[in-house]
Backbone as ProteinMPNN parsed JSONL, in Angstrom:
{"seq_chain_A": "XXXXXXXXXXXXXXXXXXXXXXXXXXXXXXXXXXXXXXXXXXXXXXXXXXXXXXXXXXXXXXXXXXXXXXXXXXXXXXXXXXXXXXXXXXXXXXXXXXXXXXXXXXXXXXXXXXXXXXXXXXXXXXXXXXXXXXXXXXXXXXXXXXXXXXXXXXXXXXXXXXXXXXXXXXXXXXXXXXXXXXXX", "coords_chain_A": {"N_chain_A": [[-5.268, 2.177, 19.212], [-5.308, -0.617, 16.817], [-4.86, -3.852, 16.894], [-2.535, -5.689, 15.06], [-3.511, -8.808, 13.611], [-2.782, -12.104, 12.336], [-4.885, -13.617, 10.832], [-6.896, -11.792, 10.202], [-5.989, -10.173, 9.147], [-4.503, -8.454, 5.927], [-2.371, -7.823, 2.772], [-1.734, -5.272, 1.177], [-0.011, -3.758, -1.755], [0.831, -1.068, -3.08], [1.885, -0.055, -5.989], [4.505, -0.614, -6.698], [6.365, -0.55, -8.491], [8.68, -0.025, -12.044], [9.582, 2.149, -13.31], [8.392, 3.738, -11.815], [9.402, 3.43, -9.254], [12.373, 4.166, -10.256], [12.463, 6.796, -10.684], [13.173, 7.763, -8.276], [15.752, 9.003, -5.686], [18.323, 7.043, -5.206], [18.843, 5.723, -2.371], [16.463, 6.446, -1.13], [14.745, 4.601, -2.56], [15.945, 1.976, -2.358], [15.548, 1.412, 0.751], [12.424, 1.568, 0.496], [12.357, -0.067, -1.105], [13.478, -2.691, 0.498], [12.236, -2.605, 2.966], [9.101, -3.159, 1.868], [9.926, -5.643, 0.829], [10.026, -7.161, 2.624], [7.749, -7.097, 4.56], [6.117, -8.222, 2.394], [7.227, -10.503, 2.293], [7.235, -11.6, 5.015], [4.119, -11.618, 5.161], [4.029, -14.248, 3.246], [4.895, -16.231, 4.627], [3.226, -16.116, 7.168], [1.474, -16.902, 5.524], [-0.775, -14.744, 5.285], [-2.955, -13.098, 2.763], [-1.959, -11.371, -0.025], [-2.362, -8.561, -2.032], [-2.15, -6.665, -4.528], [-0.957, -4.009, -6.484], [-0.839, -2.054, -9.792], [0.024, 1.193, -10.514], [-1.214, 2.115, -14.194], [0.354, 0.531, -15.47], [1.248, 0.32, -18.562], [2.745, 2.674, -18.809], [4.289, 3.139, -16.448], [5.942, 0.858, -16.294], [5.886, -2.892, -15.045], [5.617, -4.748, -12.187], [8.598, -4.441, -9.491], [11.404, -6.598, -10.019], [11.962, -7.736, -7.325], [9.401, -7.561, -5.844], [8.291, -9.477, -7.929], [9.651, -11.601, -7.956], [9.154, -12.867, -5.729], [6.669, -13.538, -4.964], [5.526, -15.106, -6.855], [3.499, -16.507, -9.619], [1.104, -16.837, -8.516], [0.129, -14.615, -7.417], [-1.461, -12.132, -9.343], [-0.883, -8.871, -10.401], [-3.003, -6.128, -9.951], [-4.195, -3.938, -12.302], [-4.393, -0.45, -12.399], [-5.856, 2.781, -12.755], [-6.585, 5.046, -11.457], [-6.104, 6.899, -9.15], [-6.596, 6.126, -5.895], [-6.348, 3.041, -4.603], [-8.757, 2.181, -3.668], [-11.027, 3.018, -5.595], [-11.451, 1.476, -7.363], [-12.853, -1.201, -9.105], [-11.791, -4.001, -9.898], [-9.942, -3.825, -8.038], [-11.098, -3.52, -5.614], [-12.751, -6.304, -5.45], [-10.967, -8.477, -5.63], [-9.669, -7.415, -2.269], [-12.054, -7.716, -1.132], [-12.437, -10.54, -1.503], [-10.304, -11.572, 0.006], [-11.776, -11.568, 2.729], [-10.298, -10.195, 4.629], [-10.33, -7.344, 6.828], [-8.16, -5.928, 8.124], [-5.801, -3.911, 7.258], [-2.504, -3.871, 6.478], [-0.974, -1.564, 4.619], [1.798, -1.29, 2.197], [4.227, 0.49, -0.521], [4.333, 3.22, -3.272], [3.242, 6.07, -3.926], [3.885, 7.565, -0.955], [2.368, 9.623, -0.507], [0.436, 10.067, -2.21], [-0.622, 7.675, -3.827], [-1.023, 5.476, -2.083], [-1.678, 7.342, 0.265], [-3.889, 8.275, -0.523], [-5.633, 5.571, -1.211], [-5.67, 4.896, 1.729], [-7.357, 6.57, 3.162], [-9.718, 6.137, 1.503], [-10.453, 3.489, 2.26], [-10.078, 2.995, 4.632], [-12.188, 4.755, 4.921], [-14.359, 3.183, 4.68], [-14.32, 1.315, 6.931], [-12.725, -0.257, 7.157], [-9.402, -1.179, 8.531], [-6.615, 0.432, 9.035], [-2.834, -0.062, 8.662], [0.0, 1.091, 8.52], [3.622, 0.787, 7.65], [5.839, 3.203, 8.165], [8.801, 2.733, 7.203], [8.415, 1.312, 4.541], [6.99, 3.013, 2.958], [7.073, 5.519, 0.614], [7.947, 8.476, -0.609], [8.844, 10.538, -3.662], [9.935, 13.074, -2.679], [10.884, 13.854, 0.918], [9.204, 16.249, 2.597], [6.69, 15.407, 1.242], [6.19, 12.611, 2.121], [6.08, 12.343, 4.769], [4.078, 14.279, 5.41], [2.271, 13.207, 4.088], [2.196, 10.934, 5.879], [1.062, 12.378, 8.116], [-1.155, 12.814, 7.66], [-2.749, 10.483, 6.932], [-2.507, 9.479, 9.179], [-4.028, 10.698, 11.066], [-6.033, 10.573, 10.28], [-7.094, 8.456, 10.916], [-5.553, 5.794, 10.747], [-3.136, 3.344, 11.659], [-0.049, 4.059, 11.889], [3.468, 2.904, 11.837], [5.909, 1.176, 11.887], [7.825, -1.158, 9.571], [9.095, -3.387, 11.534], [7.616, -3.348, 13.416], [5.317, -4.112, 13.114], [5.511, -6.296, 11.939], [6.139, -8.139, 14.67], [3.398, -8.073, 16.012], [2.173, -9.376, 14.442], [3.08, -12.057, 14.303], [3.06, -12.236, 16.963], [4.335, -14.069, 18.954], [7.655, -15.459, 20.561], [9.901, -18.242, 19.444], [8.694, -20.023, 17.538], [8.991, -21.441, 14.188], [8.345, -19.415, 12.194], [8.772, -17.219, 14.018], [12.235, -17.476, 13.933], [12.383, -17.253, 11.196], [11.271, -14.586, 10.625], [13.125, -12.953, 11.98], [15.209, -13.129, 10.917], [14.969, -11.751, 8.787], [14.902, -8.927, 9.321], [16.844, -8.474, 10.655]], "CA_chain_A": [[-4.522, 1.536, 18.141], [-5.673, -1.507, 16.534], [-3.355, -4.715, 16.846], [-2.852, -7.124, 13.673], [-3.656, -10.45, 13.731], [-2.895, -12.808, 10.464], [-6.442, -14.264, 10.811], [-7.575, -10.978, 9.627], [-4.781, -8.772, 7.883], [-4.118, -8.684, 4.111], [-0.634, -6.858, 2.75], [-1.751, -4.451, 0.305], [1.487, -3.3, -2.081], [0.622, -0.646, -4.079], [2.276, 0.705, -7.302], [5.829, -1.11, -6.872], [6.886, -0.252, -10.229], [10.11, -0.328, -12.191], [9.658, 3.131, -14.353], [7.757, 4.47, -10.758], [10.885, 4.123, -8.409], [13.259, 4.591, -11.043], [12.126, 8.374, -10.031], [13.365, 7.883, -6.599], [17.22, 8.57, -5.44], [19.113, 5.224, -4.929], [18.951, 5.74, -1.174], [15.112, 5.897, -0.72], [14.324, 3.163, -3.639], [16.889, 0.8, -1.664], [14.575, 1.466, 1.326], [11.384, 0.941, 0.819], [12.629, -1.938, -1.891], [14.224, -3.497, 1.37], [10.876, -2.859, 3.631], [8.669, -3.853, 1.319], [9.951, -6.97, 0.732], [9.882, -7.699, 4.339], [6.24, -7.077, 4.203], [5.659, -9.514, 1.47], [8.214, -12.21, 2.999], [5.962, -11.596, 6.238], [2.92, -12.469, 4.284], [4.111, -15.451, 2.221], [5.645, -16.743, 5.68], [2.03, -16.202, 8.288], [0.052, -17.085, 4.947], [-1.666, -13.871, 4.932], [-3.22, -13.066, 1.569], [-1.033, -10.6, -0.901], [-3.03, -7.916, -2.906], [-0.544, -6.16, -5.422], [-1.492, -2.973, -7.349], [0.251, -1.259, -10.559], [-0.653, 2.748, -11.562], [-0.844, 2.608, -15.221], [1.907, 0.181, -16.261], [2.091, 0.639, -19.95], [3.511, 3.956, -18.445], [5.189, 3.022, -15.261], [6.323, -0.374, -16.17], [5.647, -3.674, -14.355], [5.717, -4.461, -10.711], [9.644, -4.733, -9.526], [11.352, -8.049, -9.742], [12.308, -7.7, -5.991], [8.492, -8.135, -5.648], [7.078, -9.979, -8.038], [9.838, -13.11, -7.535], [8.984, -13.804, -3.762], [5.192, -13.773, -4.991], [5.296, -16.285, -8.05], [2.666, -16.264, -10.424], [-0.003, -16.573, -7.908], [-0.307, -13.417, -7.317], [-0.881, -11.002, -10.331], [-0.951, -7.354, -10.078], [-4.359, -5.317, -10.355], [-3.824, -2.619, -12.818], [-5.638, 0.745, -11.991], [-5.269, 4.557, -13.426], [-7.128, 5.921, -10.404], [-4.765, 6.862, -7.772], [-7.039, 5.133, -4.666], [-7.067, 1.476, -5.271], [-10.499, 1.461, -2.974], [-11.804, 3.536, -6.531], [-10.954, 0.585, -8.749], [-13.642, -2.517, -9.432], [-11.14, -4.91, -9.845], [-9.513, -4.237, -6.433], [-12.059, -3.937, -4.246], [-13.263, -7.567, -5.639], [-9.618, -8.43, -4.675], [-9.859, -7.519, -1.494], [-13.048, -8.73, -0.56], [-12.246, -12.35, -1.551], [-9.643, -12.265, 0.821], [-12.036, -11.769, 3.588], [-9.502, -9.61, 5.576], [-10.716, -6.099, 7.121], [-7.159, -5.661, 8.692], [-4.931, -3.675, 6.389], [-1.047, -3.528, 6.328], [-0.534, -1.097, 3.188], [3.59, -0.868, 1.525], [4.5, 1.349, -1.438], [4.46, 4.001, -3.691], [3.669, 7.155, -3.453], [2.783, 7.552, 0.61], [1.316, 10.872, -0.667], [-0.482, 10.123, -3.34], [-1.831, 6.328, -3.668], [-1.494, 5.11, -0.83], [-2.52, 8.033, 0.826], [-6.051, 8.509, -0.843], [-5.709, 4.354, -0.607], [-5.644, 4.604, 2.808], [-8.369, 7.112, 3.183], [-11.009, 5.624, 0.775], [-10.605, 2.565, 2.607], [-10.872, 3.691, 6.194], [-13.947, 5.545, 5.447], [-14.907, 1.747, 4.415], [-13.933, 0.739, 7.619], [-11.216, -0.923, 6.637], [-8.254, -0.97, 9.832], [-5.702, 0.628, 8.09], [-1.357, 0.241, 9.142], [1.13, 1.538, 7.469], [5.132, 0.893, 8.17], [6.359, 4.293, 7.724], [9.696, 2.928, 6.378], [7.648, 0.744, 3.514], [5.817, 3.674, 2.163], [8.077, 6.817, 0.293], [7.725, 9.766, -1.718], [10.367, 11.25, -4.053], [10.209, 14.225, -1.475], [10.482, 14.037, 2.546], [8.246, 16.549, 2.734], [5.215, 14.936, 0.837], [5.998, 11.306, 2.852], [6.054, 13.376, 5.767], [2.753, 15.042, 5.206], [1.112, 12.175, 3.922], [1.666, 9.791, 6.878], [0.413, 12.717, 9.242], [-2.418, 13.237, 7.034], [-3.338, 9.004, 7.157], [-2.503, 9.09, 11.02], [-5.018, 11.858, 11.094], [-7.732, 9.854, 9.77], [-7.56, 7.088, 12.066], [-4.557, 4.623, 10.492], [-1.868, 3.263, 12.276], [1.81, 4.29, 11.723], [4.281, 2.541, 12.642], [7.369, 0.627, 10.999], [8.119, -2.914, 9.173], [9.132, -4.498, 12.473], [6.267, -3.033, 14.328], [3.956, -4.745, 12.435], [5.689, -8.32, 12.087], [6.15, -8.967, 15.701], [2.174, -8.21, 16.565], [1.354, -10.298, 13.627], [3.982, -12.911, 14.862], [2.978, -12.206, 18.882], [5.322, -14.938, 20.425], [8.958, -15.9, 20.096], [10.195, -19.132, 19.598], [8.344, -20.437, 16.619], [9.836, -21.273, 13.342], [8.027, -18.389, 11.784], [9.937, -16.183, 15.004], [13.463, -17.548, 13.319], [12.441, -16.817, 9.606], [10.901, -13.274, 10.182], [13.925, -12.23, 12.962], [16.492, -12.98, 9.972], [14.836, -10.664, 7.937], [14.697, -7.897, 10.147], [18.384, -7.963, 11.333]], "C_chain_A": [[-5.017, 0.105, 17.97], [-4.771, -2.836, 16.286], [-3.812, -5.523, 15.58], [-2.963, -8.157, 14.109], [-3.614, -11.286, 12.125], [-4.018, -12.89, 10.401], [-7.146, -13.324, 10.177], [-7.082, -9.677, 8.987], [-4.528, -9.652, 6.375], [-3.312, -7.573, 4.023], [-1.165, -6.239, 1.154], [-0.454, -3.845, -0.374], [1.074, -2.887, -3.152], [1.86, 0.343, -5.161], [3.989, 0.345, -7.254], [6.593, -1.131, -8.125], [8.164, 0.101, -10.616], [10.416, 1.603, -12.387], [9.2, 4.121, -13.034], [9.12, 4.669, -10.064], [12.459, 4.668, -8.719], [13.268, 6.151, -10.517], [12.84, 8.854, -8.757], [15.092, 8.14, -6.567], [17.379, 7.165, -4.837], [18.5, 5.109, -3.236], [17.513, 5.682, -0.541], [14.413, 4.894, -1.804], [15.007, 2.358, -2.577], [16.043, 0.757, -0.598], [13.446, 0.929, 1.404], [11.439, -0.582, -0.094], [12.691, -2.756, -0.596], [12.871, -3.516, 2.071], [9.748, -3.296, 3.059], [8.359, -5.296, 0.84], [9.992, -7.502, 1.637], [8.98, -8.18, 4.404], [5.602, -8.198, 3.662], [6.394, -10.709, 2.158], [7.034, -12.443, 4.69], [5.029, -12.739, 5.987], [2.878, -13.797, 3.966], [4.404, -16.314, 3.522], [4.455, -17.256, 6.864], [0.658, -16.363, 7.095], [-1.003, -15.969, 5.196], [-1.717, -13.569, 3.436], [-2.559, -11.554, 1.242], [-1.921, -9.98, -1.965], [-1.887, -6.676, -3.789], [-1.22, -5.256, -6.521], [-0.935, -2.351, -8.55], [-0.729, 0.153, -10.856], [-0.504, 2.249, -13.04], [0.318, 1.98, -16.29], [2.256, 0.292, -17.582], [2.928, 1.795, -19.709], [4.997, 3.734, -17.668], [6.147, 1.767, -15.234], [5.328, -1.455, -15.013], [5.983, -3.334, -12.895], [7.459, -4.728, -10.827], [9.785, -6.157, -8.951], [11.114, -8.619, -8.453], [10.991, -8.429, -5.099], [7.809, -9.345, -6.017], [8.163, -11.933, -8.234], [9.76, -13.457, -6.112], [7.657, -13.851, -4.33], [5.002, -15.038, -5.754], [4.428, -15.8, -8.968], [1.281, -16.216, -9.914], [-0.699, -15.241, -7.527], [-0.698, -11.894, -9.018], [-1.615, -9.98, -10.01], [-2.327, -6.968, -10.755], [-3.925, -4.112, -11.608], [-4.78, -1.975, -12.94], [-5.206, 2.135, -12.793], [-5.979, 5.626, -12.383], [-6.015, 5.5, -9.435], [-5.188, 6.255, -6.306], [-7.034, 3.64, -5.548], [-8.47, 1.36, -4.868], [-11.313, 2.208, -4.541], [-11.83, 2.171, -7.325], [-11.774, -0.808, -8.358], [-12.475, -3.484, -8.851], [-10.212, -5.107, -8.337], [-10.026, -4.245, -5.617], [-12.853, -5.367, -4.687], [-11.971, -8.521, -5.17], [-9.477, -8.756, -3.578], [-11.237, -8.218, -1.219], [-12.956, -10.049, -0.681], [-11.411, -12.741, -0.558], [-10.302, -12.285, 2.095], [-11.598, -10.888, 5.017], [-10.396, -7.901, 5.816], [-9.365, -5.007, 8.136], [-6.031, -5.292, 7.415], [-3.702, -3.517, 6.125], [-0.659, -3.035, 4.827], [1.65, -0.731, 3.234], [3.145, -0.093, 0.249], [4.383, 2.19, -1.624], [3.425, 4.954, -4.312], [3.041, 7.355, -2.389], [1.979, 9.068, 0.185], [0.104, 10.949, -1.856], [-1.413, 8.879, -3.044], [-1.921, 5.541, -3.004], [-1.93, 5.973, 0.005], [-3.897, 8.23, 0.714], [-6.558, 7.033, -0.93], [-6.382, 4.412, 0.681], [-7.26, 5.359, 3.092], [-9.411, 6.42, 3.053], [-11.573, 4.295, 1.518], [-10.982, 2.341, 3.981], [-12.076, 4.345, 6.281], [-14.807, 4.05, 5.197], [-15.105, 0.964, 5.56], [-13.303, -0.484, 7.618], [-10.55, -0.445, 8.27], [-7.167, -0.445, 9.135], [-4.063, 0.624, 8.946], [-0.556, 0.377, 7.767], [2.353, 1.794, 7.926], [5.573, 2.142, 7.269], [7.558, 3.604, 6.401], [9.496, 1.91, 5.178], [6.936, 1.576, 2.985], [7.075, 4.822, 1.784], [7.218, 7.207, -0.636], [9.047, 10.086, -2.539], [10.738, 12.412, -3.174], [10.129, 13.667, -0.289], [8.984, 14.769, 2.789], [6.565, 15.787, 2.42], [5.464, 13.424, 1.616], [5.634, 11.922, 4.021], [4.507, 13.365, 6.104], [1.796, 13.824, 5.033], [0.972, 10.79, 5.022], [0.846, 10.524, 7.746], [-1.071, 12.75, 8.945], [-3.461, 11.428, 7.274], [-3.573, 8.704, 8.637], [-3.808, 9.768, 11.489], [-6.324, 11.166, 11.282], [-8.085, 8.758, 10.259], [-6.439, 5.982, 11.861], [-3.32, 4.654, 11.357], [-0.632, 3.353, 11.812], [2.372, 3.616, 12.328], [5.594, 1.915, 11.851], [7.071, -1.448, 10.63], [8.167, -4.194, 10.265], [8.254, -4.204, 13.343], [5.342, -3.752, 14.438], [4.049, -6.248, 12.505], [5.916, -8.76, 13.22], [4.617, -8.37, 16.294], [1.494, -9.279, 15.347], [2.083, -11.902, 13.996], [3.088, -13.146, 16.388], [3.473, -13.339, 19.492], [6.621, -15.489, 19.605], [9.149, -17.517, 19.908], [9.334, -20.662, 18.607], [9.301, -20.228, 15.524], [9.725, -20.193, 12.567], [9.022, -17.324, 12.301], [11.164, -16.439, 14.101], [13.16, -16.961, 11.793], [12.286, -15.222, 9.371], [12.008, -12.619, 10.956], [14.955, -12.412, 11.626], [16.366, -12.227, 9.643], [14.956, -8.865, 8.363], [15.984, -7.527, 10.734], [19.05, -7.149, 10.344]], "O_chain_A": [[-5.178, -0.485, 19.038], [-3.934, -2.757, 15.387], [-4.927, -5.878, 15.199], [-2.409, -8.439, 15.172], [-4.275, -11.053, 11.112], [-4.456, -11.981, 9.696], [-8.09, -13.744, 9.508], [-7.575, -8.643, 8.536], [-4.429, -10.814, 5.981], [-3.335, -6.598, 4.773], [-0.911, -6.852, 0.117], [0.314, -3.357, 0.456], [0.859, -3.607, -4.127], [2.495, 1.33, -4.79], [4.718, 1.145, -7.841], [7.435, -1.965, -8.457], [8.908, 0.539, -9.739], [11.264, 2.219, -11.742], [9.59, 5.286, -13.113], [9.832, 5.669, -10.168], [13.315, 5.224, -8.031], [14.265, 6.545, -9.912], [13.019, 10.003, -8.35], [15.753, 7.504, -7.388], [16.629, 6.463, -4.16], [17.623, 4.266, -3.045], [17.322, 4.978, 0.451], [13.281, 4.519, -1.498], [14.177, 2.079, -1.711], [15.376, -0.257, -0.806], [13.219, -0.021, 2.153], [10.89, -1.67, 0.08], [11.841, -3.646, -0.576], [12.219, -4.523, 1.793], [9.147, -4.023, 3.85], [7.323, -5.907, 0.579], [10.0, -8.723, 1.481], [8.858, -9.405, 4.369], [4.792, -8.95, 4.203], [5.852, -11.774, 2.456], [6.333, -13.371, 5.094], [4.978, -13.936, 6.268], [1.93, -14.517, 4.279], [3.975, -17.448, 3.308], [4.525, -18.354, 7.417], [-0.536, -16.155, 7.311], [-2.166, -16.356, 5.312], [-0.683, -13.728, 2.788], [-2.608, -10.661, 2.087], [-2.3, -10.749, -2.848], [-0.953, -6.045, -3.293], [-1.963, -5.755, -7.366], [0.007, -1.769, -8.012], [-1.879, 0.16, -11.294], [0.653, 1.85, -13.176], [0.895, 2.435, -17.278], [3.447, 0.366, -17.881], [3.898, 1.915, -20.458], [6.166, 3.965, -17.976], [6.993, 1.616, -14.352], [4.377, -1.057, -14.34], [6.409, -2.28, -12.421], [7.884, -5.138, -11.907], [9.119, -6.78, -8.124], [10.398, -9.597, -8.238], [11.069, -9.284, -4.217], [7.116, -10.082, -5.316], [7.662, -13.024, -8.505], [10.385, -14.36, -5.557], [7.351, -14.927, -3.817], [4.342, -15.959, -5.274], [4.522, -14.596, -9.205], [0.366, -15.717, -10.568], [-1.901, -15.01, -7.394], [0.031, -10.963, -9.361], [-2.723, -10.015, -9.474], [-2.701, -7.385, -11.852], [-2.972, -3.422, -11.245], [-5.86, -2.366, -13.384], [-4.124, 2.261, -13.367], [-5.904, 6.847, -12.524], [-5.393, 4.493, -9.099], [-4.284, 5.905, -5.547], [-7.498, 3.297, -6.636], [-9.289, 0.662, -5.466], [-12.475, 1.805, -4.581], [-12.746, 2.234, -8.144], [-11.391, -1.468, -7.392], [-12.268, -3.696, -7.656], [-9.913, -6.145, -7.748], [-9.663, -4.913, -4.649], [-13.861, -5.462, -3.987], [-12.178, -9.314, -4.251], [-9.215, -9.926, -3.302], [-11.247, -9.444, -1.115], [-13.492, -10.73, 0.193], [-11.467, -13.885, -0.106], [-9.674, -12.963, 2.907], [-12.211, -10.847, 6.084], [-11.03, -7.43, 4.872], [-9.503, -3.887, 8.629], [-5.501, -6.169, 6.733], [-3.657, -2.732, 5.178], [-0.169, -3.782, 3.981], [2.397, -0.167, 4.033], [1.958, 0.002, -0.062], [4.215, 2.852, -0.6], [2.763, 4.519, -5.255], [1.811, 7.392, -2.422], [0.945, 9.389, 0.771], [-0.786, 11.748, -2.142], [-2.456, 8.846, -2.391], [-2.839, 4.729, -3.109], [-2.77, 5.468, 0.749], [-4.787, 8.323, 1.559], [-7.773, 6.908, -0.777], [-7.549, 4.033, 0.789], [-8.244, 4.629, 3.211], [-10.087, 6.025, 4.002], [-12.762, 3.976, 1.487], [-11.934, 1.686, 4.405], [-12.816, 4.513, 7.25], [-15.96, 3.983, 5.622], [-15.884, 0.013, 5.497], [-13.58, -1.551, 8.165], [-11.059, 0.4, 9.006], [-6.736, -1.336, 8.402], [-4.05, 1.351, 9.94], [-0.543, -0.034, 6.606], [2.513, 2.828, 8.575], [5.657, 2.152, 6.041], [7.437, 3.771, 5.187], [10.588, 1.584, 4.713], [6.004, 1.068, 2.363], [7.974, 4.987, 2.609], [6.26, 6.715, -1.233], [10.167, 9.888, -2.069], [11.934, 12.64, -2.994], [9.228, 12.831, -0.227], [7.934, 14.19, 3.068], [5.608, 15.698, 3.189], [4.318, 12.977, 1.669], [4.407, 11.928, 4.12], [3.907, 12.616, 6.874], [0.798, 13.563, 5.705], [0.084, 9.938, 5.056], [-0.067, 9.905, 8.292], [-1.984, 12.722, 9.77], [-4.615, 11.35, 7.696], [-4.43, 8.003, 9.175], [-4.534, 9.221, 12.319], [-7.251, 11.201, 12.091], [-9.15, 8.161, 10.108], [-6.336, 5.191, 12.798], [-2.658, 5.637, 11.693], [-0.238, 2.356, 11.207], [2.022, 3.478, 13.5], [6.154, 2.721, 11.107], [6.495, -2.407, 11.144], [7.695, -5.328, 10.185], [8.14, -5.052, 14.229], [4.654, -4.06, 15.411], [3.251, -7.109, 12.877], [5.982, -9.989, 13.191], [4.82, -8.148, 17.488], [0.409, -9.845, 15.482], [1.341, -12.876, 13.872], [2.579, -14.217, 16.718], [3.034, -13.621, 20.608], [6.663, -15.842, 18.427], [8.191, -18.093, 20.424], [9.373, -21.859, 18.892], [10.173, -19.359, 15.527], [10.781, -19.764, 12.103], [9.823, -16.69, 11.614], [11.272, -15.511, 13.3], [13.947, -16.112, 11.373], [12.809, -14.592, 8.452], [12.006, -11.424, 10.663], [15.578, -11.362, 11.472], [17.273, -11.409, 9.8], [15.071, -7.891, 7.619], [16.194, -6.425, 11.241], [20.158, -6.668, 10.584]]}, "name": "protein", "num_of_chains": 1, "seq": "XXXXXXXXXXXXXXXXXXXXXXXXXXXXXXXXXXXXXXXXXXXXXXXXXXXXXXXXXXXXXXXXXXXXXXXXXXXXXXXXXXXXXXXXXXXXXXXXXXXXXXXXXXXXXXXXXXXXXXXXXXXXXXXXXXXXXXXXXXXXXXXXXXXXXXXXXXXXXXXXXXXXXXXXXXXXXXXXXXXXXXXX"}
């Protein structure tokens, strides 16, 4: 298993969309909304760089507010119609500027675009993690399937707070107090 380090992770957040989780029951939207934004508060918090994806938005809508007010305007969303982001020009120029080869992917759909995400990008050798409860499907089954299928291929599973106390690694910083709020 590969540990994070800020110095060389970037927070991939793909397809956070209004018209996308609208799809979802209340109970897994509220979810990965809530882990997600962890993710990003993480980020904005250990200054790791924020890469932000939309499927298709004249379709799907914009990214959700939830996301795109902790980001500001610094960040704006890639928009793609291929379901890997590693297919898409504009995001693999993206990523590469940030330098990072350490991946912490969030969003929507763990079976679909972040799944063939995750893939395309690991065969890149890319490091790939993924907090289970930051990634959903409208089904169990297909989240299910698609983390075993990413675990498969070499990426790390694991959860929201998994991830922020190896990217954290010691207590008692002000960072420690800001990211332990979030997490309670």
């Amino acid at each position: 298993m590969d540990f994070l380090h800020r110095e060389s992770t970037a927070l991939l957040v793909v397809d956070m969309q209004e018209r996308l989780l609208g799809a979802f029951a209340e109970e897994r939207r509220a979810g990965v909304v809530r882990y997600a934004s962890i993710c990003v508060d993480v980020a904005l918090t250990m200054g790791i760089p924020i890469v932000i994806t939309e499927q298709y938005p004249k379709g799907l809508g914009p990214t959700i507010r939830e996301i795109t007010d902790k980001v500001g305007a610094g960040v704006i969303p890639i928009e793609k119609i291929v379901f890997s982001c590693g297919r898409s020009p504009e995001f693999k120029a993206a990523l590469a500027a940030t330098g990072r080869r350490n991946l912490l992917i969030c969003g929507v759909e763990t079976h679909v675009c972040v799944l063939q995400t995750a893939l395309d990008l690991g065969r890149e050798g890319y490091r790939i993690h993924v907090p289970a409860d930051a990634v959903m499907s409208r089904r169990d089954l297909d989240w299910r399937i698609g983390l075993d299928l990413m675990k498969e291929s070499g990426a790390t599973v694991g959860t929201t707070e998994i991830f922020a106390f190896q990217l954290l690694e010691r207590a008692g910083t002000d960072e420690f107090k800001a990211i332990s709020k979030l997490i309670r």
